[in-house]
Amino acid sequence: NAGVTQTPKFQVLKTGQSMTLQCAQDMNHNSMYWYRQDPGMGLRLIYYSASEGTTDKGEVPNGYNVSRLNKREFSLRLESAAPSQTSVYFCASSEWQGGSYEQYFGPGTRLTVT
Amino acid sequence: GESVGLHLPTLSVQEGDNSIINCAYSNSASDYFIWYKQESGKGPQFIIDIRSNMDKRQGQRVTVLLNKTVKHLSLQIAATQPGDSAVYFCAERTPQGAQKLVFGQGTRLTINP
């Protein structure tokens, strides 16, 4: 049981390049999330998917797109990377049960845009 | 929009002492709160959670207190150990949030030997 996995772990892009961050979970959770974390800051929600087939914008969606490929996988795409997108990206998943909204996080992808 | 904030960005305590990390939340209708621990280079890990119909919840060496009157949440860690050094985040679930959480900025806890 790997939990939430993310690939790649590190990535360097030039301004204007595109890339897709991959996320998968093996806990059969319905909800999945993408966050970014900037130095000294908390987590800010980019996009989330309440269930397979649905996606919604979070607090900072500009410059990103997402795809909920199936129940397990939720990808984040940067179409034209900008230096302001340099950050650490975390994927998470959750399933409401027993009154808990705990989200399970992946190890993160560290992205640098030059 | 709603925000979750922290009183102190950094906290240093001596090994073996108790530590208290504070959090203020702004939405009085939030019904669920959670604390996460994030070690350097890792993703956040669940510590403890509490629903708004409770004032206190205890775990292993940790206690969360909820004061709805002043919209304040605290995490108490007993007998701190070097492994407790990390950044701690509180988060709340707002009424509009479905299964979304709103995270605070975090407090860095340093344990001095």
Short mmCIF file of C-alpha atoms in Angstrom, two decimals:
data_model
loop_
_atom_site.label_atom_id
_atom_site.label_comp_id
_atom_site.label_asym_id
_atom_site.label_seq_id
_atom_site.Cartn_x
_atom_site.Cartn_y
_atom_site.Cartn_z
CA ASN A 1 0.00 0.00 0.00
CA ALA A 2 1.96 3.01 -1.29
CA GLY A 3 -0.62 5.69 -0.40
CA VAL A 4 -0.18 8.77 -2.61
CA THR A 5 2.64 8.78 -5.12
CA GLN A 6 3.88 11.68 -7.23
CA THR A 7 6.19 11.90 -10.20
CA PRO A 8 8.62 13.42 -10.85
CA LYS A 9 10.25 14.33 -7.53
CA PHE A 10 12.24 17.19 -9.03
CA GLN A 11 11.93 19.17 -12.24
CA VAL A 12 13.60 22.19 -13.80
CA LEU A 13 11.82 23.96 -16.63
CA LYS A 14 12.58 26.95 -18.77
CA THR A 15 9.98 29.71 -19.03
CA GLY A 16 7.35 28.75 -21.59
CA GLN A 17 7.90 24.99 -21.40
CA SER A 18 5.06 22.67 -20.49
CA MET A 19 4.91 19.65 -18.25
CA THR A 20 2.51 17.35 -16.45
CA LEU A 21 2.79 16.34 -12.82
CA GLN A 22 1.42 12.91 -12.12
CA CYS A 23 -0.35 11.73 -8.99
CA ALA A 24 -1.84 8.37 -8.08
CA GLN A 25 -3.44 6.96 -4.95
CA ASP A 26 -4.21 3.35 -4.05
CA MET A 27 -6.62 3.98 -1.18
CA ASN A 28 -9.77 4.02 -3.33
CA HIS A 29 -10.47 7.62 -2.32
CA ASN A 30 -13.02 9.63 -4.22
CA SER A 31 -11.51 13.09 -3.66
CA MET A 32 -8.12 14.29 -4.87
CA TYR A 33 -6.36 17.64 -4.63
CA TRP A 34 -3.42 19.63 -5.95
CA TYR A 35 -1.71 22.20 -3.72
CA ARG A 36 1.30 24.43 -4.09
CA GLN A 37 3.54 25.42 -1.22
CA ASP A 38 5.84 28.42 -1.46
CA PRO A 39 8.71 29.04 1.01
CA GLY A 40 7.45 29.90 4.48
CA MET A 41 3.86 29.54 3.37
CA GLY A 42 1.03 27.17 3.93
CA LEU A 43 -0.65 25.04 1.30
CA ARG A 44 -2.79 26.74 -1.31
CA LEU A 45 -5.34 24.74 -3.25
CA ILE A 46 -4.93 24.82 -7.02
CA TYR A 47 -7.60 22.37 -8.17
CA TYR A 48 -9.52 19.54 -6.66
CA SER A 49 -11.66 16.67 -7.81
CA ALA A 50 -14.50 15.62 -5.56
CA SER A 51 -15.04 12.42 -7.51
CA GLU A 52 -14.07 10.75 -10.76
CA GLY A 53 -15.25 12.87 -13.67
CA THR A 54 -15.42 16.18 -11.80
CA THR A 55 -12.87 18.93 -11.24
CA ASP A 56 -13.16 22.37 -9.67
CA LYS A 57 -10.93 25.38 -9.25
CA GLY A 58 -9.33 26.14 -5.95
CA GLU A 59 -7.73 29.31 -4.63
CA VAL A 60 -4.94 29.67 -7.25
CA PRO A 61 -5.95 27.92 -10.52
CA ASN A 62 -4.50 30.37 -13.06
CA GLY A 63 -1.84 28.84 -15.28
CA TYR A 64 -2.82 25.25 -14.49
CA ASN A 65 -5.10 22.55 -15.84
CA VAL A 66 -6.02 19.21 -14.36
CA SER A 67 -7.30 15.85 -15.52
CA ARG A 68 -8.96 13.22 -13.36
CA LEU A 69 -7.95 10.29 -15.51
CA ASN A 70 -9.71 7.69 -13.40
CA LYS A 71 -10.41 7.16 -9.72
CA ARG A 72 -6.73 6.57 -8.96
CA GLU A 73 -5.02 9.28 -10.98
CA PHE A 74 -5.16 13.08 -10.97
CA SER A 75 -2.67 15.02 -13.09
CA LEU A 76 -1.68 18.69 -13.06
CA ARG A 77 -0.50 20.38 -16.24
CA LEU A 78 1.45 23.58 -16.70
CA GLU A 79 0.92 24.66 -20.32
CA SER A 80 3.45 27.51 -20.34
CA ALA A 81 5.58 27.59 -17.22
CA ALA A 82 6.42 30.91 -15.57
CA PRO A 83 8.99 31.69 -12.84
CA SER A 84 6.06 32.47 -10.50
CA GLN A 85 5.17 28.78 -10.68
CA THR A 86 8.40 27.79 -8.97
CA SER A 87 7.11 25.94 -5.95
CA VAL A 88 6.64 22.59 -4.29
CA TYR A 89 3.52 20.81 -5.50
CA PHE A 90 1.63 18.35 -3.35
CA CYS A 91 -1.09 15.97 -4.33
CA ALA A 92 -3.53 14.66 -1.73
CA SER A 93 -6.52 12.38 -1.53
CA SER A 94 -9.33 11.91 0.95
CA GLU A 95 -12.48 10.00 1.64
CA TRP A 96 -15.08 11.23 4.13
CA GLN A 97 -15.54 8.53 6.71
CA GLY A 98 -16.41 8.49 10.37
CA GLY A 99 -16.52 12.27 10.51
CA SER A 100 -12.94 12.71 9.32
CA TYR A 101 -11.85 14.89 6.43
CA GLU A 102 -8.22 13.86 6.72
CA GLN A 103 -6.26 14.32 3.53
CA TYR A 104 -3.35 12.04 2.72
CA PHE A 105 -0.42 13.74 1.04
CA GLY A 106 2.19 12.62 -1.42
CA PRO A 107 5.92 13.43 -1.06
CA GLY A 108 5.77 16.45 -3.36
CA THR A 109 7.31 17.61 -6.63
CA ARG A 110 9.88 20.38 -6.44
CA LEU A 111 9.58 22.52 -9.54
CA THR A 112 11.94 25.30 -10.57
CA VAL A 113 11.14 27.53 -13.54
CA THR A 114 14.05 29.57 -14.85
CA GLY B 1 -12.28 34.59 1.98
CA GLU B 2 -11.74 32.56 5.09
CA SER B 3 -8.25 32.21 6.42
CA VAL B 4 -6.53 30.27 9.13
CA GLY B 5 -3.67 32.02 10.81
CA LEU B 6 -1.09 31.33 13.46
CA HIS B 7 0.03 33.55 16.30
CA LEU B 8 3.73 32.66 16.08
CA PRO B 9 5.73 31.66 13.02
CA THR B 10 8.53 30.04 15.07
CA LEU B 11 8.73 28.32 18.42
CA SER B 12 11.77 26.92 20.24
CA VAL B 13 11.48 24.62 23.24
CA GLN B 14 13.84 22.51 25.28
CA GLU B 15 13.80 18.79 24.78
CA GLY B 16 11.49 17.23 27.33
CA ASP B 17 9.39 20.35 27.79
CA ASN B 18 5.82 20.69 26.64
CA SER B 19 5.06 22.87 23.63
CA ILE B 20 1.92 24.68 22.62
CA ILE B 21 1.25 25.77 19.06
CA ASN B 22 -1.62 28.17 18.52
CA CYS B 23 -3.95 28.80 15.61
CA ALA B 24 -6.69 31.37 15.03
CA TYR B 25 -9.47 30.70 12.57
CA SER B 26 -11.86 33.20 11.09
CA ASN B 27 -14.99 31.28 10.17
CA SER B 28 -17.14 30.65 13.22
CA ALA B 29 -19.18 28.12 11.24
CA SER B 30 -16.21 25.83 10.48
CA ASP B 31 -17.05 22.38 11.77
CA TYR B 32 -13.82 20.42 11.55
CA PHE B 33 -10.19 21.18 12.35
CA ILE B 34 -7.00 19.24 11.76
CA TRP B 35 -3.30 19.48 12.59
CA TYR B 36 -0.54 18.34 10.28
CA LYS B 37 3.20 17.93 10.81
CA GLN B 38 5.58 18.55 7.95
CA GLU B 39 9.20 17.50 8.19
CA SER B 40 11.77 19.01 5.89
CA GLY B 41 11.46 17.70 2.35
CA LYS B 42 8.33 15.67 3.05
CA GLY B 43 4.60 15.95 2.62
CA PRO B 44 2.32 16.88 5.53
CA GLN B 45 1.39 14.08 7.91
CA PHE B 46 -1.80 13.87 9.95
CA ILE B 47 -1.42 14.40 13.70
CA ILE B 48 -4.88 14.83 15.16
CA ASP B 49 -8.28 16.26 14.30
CA ILE B 50 -11.29 17.57 16.18
CA ARG B 51 -14.89 18.31 15.31
CA SER B 52 -16.59 21.50 16.38
CA ASN B 53 -18.86 19.66 18.82
CA MET B 54 -15.81 18.84 20.94
CA ASP B 55 -13.54 21.03 23.09
CA LYS B 56 -10.64 18.66 23.52
CA ARG B 57 -9.22 15.57 21.97
CA GLN B 58 -6.15 13.60 23.00
CA GLY B 59 -3.80 11.41 21.09
CA GLN B 60 -0.42 9.94 21.83
CA ARG B 61 1.55 12.81 23.46
CA VAL B 62 -0.66 15.35 21.66
CA THR B 63 -3.78 17.20 22.69
CA VAL B 64 -5.87 19.55 20.59
CA LEU B 65 -8.01 22.19 22.29
CA LEU B 66 -10.78 24.06 20.55
CA ASN B 67 -12.19 27.33 21.90
CA LYS B 68 -15.09 28.30 19.69
CA THR B 69 -15.84 31.43 21.69
CA VAL B 70 -12.62 33.09 20.55
CA LYS B 71 -12.11 30.95 17.43
CA HIS B 72 -8.86 29.50 18.67
CA LEU B 73 -7.24 26.13 18.23
CA SER B 74 -4.11 24.84 19.93
CA LEU B 75 -1.89 21.80 19.68
CA GLN B 76 -0.09 20.68 22.80
CA ILE B 77 2.84 18.30 22.49
CA ALA B 78 3.98 16.68 25.71
CA ALA B 79 7.60 15.84 26.52
CA THR B 80 8.94 17.06 23.20
CA GLN B 81 11.57 15.01 21.43
CA PRO B 82 14.06 15.93 18.69
CA GLY B 83 11.81 14.18 16.19
CA ASP B 84 9.09 16.72 16.91
CA SER B 85 11.09 19.41 15.13
CA ALA B 86 9.00 20.29 12.08
CA VAL B 87 6.51 22.78 10.72
CA TYR B 88 3.00 22.38 12.09
CA PHE B 89 -0.10 23.45 10.16
CA CYS B 90 -3.65 23.81 11.28
CA ALA B 91 -6.49 23.61 8.80
CA GLU B 92 -10.24 24.06 8.92
CA ARG B 93 -13.17 22.84 6.93
CA THR B 94 -15.49 25.72 6.21
CA PRO B 95 -19.24 25.29 5.58
CA GLN B 96 -18.75 26.03 1.88
CA GLY B 97 -15.81 23.71 1.64
CA ALA B 98 -17.32 20.25 1.11
CA GLN B 99 -14.20 18.11 1.52
CA LYS B 100 -11.80 21.01 1.12
CA LEU B 101 -9.50 22.27 3.87
CA VAL B 102 -8.15 25.78 4.36
CA PHE B 103 -4.58 25.74 5.69
CA GLY B 104 -2.77 28.21 7.89
CA GLN B 105 0.77 29.41 7.23
CA GLY B 106 2.45 27.07 9.71
CA THR B 107 4.64 27.30 12.81
CA ARG B 108 8.19 26.02 12.81
CA LEU B 109 8.91 24.12 16.02
CA THR B 110 12.56 23.66 16.98
CA ILE B 111 13.55 21.35 19.82
CA ASN B 112 16.74 22.38 21.60
CA PRO B 113 18.83 19.61 23.20
#
